[in-house]
Coordinates of C-alpha atoms in Angstrom, one line a residue:
Chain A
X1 CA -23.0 11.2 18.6
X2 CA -23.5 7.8 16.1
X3 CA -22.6 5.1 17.8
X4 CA -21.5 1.8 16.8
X5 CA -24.6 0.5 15.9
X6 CA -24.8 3.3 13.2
X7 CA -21.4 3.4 11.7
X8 CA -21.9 -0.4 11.2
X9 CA -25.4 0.5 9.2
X10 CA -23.7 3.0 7.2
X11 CA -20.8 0.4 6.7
X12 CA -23.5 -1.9 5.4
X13 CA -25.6 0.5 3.3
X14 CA -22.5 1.8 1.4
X15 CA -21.3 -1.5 0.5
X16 CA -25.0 -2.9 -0.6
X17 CA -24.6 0.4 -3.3
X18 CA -21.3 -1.6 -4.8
X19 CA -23.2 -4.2 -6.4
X20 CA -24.7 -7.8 -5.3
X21 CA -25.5 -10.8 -6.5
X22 CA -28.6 -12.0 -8.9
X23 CA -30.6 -15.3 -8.3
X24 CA -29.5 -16.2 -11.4
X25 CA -26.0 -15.8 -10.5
X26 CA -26.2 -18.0 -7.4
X27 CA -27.2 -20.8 -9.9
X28 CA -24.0 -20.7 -11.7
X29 CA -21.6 -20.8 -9.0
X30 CA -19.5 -23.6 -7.9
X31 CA -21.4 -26.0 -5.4
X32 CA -19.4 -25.1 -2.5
X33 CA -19.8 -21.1 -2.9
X34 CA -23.6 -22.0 -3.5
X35 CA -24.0 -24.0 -0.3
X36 CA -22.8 -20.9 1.3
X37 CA -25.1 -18.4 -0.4
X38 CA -28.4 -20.5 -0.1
X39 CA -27.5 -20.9 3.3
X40 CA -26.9 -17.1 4.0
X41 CA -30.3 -16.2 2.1
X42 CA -31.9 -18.4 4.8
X43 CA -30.2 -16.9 7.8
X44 CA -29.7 -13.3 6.0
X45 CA -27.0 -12.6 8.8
X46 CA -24.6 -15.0 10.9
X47 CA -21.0 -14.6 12.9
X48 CA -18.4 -16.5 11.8
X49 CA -18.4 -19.0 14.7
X50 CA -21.9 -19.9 14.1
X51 CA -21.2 -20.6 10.6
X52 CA -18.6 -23.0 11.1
X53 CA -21.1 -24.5 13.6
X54 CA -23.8 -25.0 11.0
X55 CA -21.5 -26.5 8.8
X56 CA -19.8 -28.9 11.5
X57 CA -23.4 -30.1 11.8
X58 CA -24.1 -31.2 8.1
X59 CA -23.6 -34.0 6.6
X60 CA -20.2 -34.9 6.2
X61 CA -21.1 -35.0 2.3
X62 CA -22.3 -31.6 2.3
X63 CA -20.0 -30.3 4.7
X64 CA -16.8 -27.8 4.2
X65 CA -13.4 -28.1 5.3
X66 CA -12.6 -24.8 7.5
X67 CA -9.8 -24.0 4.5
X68 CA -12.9 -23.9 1.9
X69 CA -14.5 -22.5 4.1
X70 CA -13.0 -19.3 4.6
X71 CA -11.6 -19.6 0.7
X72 CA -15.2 -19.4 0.3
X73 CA -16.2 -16.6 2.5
X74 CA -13.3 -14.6 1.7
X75 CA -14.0 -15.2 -2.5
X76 CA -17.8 -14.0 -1.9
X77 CA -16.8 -11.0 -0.1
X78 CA -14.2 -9.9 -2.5
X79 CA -17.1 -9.7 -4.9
X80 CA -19.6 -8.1 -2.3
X81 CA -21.5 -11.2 -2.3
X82 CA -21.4 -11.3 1.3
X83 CA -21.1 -8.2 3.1
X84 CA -18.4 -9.2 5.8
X85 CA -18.3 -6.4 8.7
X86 CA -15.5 -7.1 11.2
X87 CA -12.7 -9.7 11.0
X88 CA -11.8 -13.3 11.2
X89 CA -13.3 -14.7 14.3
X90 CA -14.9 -12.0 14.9
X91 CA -16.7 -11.1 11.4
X92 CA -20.3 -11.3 10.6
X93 CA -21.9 -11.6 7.4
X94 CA -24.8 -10.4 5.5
X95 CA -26.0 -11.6 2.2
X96 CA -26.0 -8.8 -0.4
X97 CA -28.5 -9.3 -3.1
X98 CA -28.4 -7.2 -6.4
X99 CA -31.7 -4.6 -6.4
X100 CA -34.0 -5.3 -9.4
X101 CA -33.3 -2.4 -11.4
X102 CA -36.6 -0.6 -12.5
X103 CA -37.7 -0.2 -16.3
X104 CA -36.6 2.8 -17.7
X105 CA -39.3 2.4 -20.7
X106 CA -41.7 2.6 -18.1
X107 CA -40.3 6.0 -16.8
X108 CA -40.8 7.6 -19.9
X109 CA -44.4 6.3 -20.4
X110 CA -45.1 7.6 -16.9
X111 CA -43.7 11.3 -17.8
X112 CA -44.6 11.0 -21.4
X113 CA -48.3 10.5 -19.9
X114 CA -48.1 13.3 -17.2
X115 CA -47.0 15.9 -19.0
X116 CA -50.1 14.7 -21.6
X117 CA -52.4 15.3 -18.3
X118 CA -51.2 18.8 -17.8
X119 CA -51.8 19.4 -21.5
X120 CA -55.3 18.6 -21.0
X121 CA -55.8 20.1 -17.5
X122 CA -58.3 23.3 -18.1
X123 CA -56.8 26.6 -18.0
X124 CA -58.2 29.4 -15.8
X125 CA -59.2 32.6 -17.6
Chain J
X1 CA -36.5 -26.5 13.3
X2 CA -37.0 -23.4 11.1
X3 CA -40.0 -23.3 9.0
X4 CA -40.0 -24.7 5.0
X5 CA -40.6 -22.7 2.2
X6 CA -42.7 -23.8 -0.2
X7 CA -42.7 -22.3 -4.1
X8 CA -45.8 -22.6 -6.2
X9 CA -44.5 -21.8 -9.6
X10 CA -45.5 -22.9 -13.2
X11 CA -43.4 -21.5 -16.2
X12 CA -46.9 -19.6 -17.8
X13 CA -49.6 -17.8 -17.1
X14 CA -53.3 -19.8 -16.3
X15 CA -52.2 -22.9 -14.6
X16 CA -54.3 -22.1 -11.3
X17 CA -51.3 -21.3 -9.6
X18 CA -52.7 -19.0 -7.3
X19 CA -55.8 -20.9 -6.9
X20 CA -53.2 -24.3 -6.4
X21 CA -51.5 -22.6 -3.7
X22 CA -54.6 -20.8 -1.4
X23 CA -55.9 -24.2 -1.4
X24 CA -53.2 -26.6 -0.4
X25 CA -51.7 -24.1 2.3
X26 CA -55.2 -23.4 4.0
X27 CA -55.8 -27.1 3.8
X28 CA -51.9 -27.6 5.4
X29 CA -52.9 -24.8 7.9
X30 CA -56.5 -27.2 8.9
X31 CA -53.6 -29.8 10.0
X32 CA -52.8 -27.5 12.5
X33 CA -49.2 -26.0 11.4
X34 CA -48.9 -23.0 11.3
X35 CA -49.1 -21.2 7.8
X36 CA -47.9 -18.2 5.5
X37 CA -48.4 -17.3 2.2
X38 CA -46.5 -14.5 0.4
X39 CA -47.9 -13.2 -2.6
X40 CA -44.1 -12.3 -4.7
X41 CA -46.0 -11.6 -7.9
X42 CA -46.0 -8.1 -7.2
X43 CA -46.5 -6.8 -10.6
X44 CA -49.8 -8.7 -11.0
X45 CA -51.2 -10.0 -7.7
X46 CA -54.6 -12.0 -7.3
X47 CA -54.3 -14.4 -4.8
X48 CA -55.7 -12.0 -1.7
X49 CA -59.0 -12.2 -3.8
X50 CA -59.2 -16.1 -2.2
X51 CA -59.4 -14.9 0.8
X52 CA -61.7 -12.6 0.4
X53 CA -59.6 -9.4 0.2
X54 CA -59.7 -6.2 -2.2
X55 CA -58.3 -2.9 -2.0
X56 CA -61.0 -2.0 0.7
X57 CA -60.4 -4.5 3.2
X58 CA -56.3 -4.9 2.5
X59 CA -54.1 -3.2 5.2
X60 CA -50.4 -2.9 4.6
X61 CA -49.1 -4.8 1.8
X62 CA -45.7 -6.4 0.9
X63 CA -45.0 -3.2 -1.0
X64 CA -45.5 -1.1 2.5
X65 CA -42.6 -3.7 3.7
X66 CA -40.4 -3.5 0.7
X67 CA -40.5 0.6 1.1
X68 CA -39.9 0.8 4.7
X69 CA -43.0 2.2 6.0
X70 CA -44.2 -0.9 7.4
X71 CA -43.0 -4.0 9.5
X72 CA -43.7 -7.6 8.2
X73 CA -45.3 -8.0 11.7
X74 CA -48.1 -5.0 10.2
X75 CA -48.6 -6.7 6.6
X76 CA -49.6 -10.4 8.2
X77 CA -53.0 -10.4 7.7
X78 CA -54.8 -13.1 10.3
X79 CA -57.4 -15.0 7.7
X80 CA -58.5 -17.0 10.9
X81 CA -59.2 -14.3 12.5
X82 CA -61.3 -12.9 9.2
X83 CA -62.4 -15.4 7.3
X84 CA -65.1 -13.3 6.1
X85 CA -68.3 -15.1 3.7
X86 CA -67.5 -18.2 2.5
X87 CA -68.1 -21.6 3.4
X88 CA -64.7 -22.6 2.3
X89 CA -63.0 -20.2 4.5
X90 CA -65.5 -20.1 7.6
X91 CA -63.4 -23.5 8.2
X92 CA -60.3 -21.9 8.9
X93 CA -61.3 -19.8 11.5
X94 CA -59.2 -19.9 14.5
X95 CA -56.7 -21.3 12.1
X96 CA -52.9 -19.8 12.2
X97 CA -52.8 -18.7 8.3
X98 CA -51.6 -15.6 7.6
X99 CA -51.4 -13.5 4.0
X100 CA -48.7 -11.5 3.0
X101 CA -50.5 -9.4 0.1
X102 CA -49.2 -7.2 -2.8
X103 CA -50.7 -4.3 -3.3
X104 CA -53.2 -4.2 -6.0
X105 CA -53.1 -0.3 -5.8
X106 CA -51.9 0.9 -9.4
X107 CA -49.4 3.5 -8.1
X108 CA -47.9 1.0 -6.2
X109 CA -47.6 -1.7 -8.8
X110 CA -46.1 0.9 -11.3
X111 CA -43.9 2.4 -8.5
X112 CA -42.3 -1.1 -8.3
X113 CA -42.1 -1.4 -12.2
X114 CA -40.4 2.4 -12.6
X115 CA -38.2 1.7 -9.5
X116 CA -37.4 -2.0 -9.4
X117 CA -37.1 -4.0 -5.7
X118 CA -34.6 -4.0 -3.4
X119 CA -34.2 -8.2 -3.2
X120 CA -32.4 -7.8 0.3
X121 CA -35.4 -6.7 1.5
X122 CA -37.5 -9.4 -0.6
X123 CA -35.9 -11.7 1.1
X124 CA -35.9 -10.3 4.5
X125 CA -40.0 -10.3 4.0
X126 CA -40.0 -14.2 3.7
X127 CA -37.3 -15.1 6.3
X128 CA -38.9 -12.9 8.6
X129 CA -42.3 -13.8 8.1
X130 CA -41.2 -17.1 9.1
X131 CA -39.1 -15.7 11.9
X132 CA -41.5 -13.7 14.3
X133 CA -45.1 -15.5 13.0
X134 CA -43.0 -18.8 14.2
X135 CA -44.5 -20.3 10.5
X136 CA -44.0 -24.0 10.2
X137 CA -44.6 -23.6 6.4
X138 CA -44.5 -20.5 4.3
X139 CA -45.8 -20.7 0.8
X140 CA -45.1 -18.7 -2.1
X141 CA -47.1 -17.8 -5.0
X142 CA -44.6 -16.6 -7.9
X143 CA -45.2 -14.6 -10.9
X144 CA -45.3 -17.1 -13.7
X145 CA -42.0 -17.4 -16.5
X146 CA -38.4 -16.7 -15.1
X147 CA -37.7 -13.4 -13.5
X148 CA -35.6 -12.4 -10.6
X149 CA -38.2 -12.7 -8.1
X150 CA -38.8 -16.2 -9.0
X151 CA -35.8 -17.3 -9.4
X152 CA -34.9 -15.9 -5.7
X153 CA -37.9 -17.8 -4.2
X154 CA -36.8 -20.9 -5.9
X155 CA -33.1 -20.4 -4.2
X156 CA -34.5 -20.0 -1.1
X157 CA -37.0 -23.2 -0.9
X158 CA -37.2 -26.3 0.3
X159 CA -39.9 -27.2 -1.4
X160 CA -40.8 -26.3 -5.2
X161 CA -43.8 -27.2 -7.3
X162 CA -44.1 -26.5 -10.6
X163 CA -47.6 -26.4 -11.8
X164 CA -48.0 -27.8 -15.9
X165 CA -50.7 -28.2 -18.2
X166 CA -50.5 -31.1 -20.5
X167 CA -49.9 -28.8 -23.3
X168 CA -46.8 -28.3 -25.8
X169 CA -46.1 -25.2 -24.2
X170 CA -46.3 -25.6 -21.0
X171 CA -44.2 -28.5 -21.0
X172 CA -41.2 -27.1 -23.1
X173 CA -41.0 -24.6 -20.5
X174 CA -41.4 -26.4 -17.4
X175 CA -38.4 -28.1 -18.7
X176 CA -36.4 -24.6 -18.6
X177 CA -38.0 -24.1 -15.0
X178 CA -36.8 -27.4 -13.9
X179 CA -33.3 -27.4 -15.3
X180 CA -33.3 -23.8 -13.4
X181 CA -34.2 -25.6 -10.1
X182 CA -31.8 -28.3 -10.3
X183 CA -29.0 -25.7 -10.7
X184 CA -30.5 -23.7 -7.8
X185 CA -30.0 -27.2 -5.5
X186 CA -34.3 -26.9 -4.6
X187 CA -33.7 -30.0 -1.9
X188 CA -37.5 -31.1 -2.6
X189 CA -38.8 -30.4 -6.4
X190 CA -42.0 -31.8 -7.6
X191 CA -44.4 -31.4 -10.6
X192 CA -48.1 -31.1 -10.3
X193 CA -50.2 -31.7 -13.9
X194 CA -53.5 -29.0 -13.5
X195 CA -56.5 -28.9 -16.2
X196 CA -56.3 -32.3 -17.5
X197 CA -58.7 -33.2 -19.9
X198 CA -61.2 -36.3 -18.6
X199 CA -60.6 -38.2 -21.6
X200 CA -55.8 -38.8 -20.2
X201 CA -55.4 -41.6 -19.1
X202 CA -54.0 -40.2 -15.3
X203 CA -51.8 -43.1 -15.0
X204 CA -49.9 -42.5 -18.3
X205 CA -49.4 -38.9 -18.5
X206 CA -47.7 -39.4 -14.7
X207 CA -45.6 -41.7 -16.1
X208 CA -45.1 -39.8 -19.1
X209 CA -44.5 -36.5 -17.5
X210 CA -41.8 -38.5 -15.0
X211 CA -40.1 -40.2 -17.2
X212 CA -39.4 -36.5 -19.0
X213 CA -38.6 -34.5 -16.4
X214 CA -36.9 -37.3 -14.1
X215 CA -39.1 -35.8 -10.8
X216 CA -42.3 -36.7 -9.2
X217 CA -46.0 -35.7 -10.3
X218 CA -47.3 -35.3 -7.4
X219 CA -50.9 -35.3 -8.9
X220 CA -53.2 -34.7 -11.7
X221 CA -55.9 -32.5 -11.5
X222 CA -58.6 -33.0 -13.7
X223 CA -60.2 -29.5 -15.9
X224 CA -63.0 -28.8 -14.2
X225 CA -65.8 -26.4 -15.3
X226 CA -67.0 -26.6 -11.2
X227 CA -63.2 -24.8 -10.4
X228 CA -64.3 -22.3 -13.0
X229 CA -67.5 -21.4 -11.8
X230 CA -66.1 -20.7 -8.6
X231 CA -64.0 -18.1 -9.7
X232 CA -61.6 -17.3 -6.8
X233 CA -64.8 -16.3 -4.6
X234 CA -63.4 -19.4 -2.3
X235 CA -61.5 -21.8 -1.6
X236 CA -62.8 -25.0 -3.5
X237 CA -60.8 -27.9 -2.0
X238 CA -62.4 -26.4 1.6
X239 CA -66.1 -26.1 0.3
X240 CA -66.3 -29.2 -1.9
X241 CA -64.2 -31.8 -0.2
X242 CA -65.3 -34.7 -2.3
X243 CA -65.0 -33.0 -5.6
X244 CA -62.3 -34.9 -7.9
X245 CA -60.4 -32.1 -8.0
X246 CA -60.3 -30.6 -4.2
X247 CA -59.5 -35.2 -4.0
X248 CA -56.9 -34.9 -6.1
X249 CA -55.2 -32.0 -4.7
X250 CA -54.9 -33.5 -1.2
X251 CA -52.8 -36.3 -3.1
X252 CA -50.0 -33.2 -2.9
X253 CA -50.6 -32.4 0.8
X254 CA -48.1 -35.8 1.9
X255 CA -45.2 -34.3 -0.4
X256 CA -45.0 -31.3 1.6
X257 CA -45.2 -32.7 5.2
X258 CA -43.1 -35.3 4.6
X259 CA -40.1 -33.2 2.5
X260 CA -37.3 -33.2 4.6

């Protein structure tokens, strides 16, 4: 029988199919969503207490109301930025990167050669 | 304190990136911290040939990782535990340095081309190298230019130094690269001017290159044909510690201790 654990994973897996976010795009957000992405792509997974601890522990400069806080949290995971599994106190979150997609060209070089191979592969009598 | 990342970059090909990088984290690993290098140039990667690696000798590779069939604990390869010929690297036996290679198989460097790479678990390969080898410094030898890969190691450091050539080109596009970094928030970014010729005045082109890009040169290496002849067979700064280059490469070493 799956236990938690395993609903959680498929919870996780299914969401990571809905998208992510680039590098690139982490560049052109607004500073206070970036704060919170860099900082996620360090940690790759934290609870919702233990963020507002890390960010109670910056700088005053750097640091984030709880309001922008969770306007923040809850803006990335509308987007699947942040995959956000559970809820408010409770919720953890897990940084949700966009896959490199791979070259199609390249896929049609690689069956355009194979099928070349088999061309040339002896036949038996 | 969780370990620093450290990005070796340079915005083309032929800088000595690779060559930059072997060098300044064995010599930071001879300090006594404890030291990782992931090679994130996965379409092309060279720098396991420092350390006296081929296809032979390599175990499981950052590929392995990236596809599931291995842990990050199983693609750490131990270089003070195999330093192997070389008098540059006999020196960092018993030394905590550890290389996380790229394959240099061709069915796994076009199996990442046809299928792409799963960035999650990119990522996951560098924060848990740092994680479970308890790294105090984890450097990261990019593919040259702008692509996704480098632009998530840049995200992710604290450190970044982009490697230049005093050259038209090279300089245009470091000034891309940097503008890049600033708008990735890189807390420590520094420039580091390889392969120039004996006849620059070192003092100028640092100011020069300073006053362009607003950020520190942390050095200038001078061309040298002695780099060249030692062809990646070892690590030059280690075996020729007096040379002006291996010299002027431990200028850099302060920057990254000292980067908060």
């Amino acid at each position: 029988m799956p236990g938690l654990f395993d609903r959680l994973d498929k919870e996780i897996k299914g969401n990571q199919k809905d998208g992510g976010i680039s590098p690139l795009d982490i560049a052109k957000l607004p500073p206070s969503l970036r704060k919170i992405m860099k900082l996620m792509l360090r940690e790759l997974s934290m609870s919702y207490p233990r963020m507002c601890e890390v960010m109670d522990a910056m700088p005053e400069k750097d640091r984030l109301t709880r309001t922008e806080l969770d306007s923040a949290l809850s803006s990335l995971s509308e987007q699947f930025w942040l995959i956000r599994i559970g809820e408010k106190e409770k919720a953890i979150y897990k940084v949700n990167l966009r896959r490199k997609a791979g070259s199609t060209l390249m896929a049609g070089i690689w069956s355009s050669l194979d099928n070349k191979l088999k061309d040339k592969t002896p036949k038996s009598s | 304190m969780a370990g620093k990342i450290v990005s070796i970059h340079s915005f083309r090909g032929g800088t000595g990136k690779s060559n930059t990088t072997a060098n300044l984290a064995s010599q930071v690993a001879l300090t006594g911290k404890r030291v990782g290098i992931v090679d994130t140039d996965i379409q092309s990667p060279g720098i396991h040939v420092l350390f006296g690696l081929n296809e032979q000798k390599m175990g499981k590779t950052l590929n392995d990782f990236l596809h599931g069939k291995a842990s990050i604990r199983e693609v750490g390869f131990p270089v003070g535990k195999n330093t192997g010929e070389g008098a540059g690297r006999a020196q960092l036996a018993g030394k905590e340095l550890y290389l996380f290679p790229s394959s240099i198989r061709g069915q796994d460097i076009s199996q990442i081309l046809r299928e792409g790479i799963d960035f999650n678990k990119l990522n996951e390969a560098m924060q848990m190298a740092i994680s479970e080898f308890e790294l105090d410094y984890l450097f990261i030898d990019t593919h040259p230019g702008l692509n996704e890969e480098t632009l998530l190691s840049i995200a992710t450091s604290d450190v970044l130094i982009i490697i230049l050539r005093p050259d038209n080109q090279d300089l245009q596009g470091t000034s891309v690269t940097v503008d890049v970094a600033r708008s990735l928030d890189v807390p420590n970014l520094f420039l580091l001017v390889n392969k120039a010729l004996p006849k620059y005045d070192a003092v100028e082109l640092k100011k020069d290159i300073e006053e362009q890009f607003q950020a520190t040169v942390t050095s200038i290496l001078p061309l040298s044909f002695d780099m060249a002849e030692n062809a990646s067979q070892d690590l030059f700064l280690l075996r020729y510690p007096d040379h002006a280059w291996s010299v002027a490469l431990r200028n850099v070493i302060p920057y990254i201790l000292n980067a908060e």
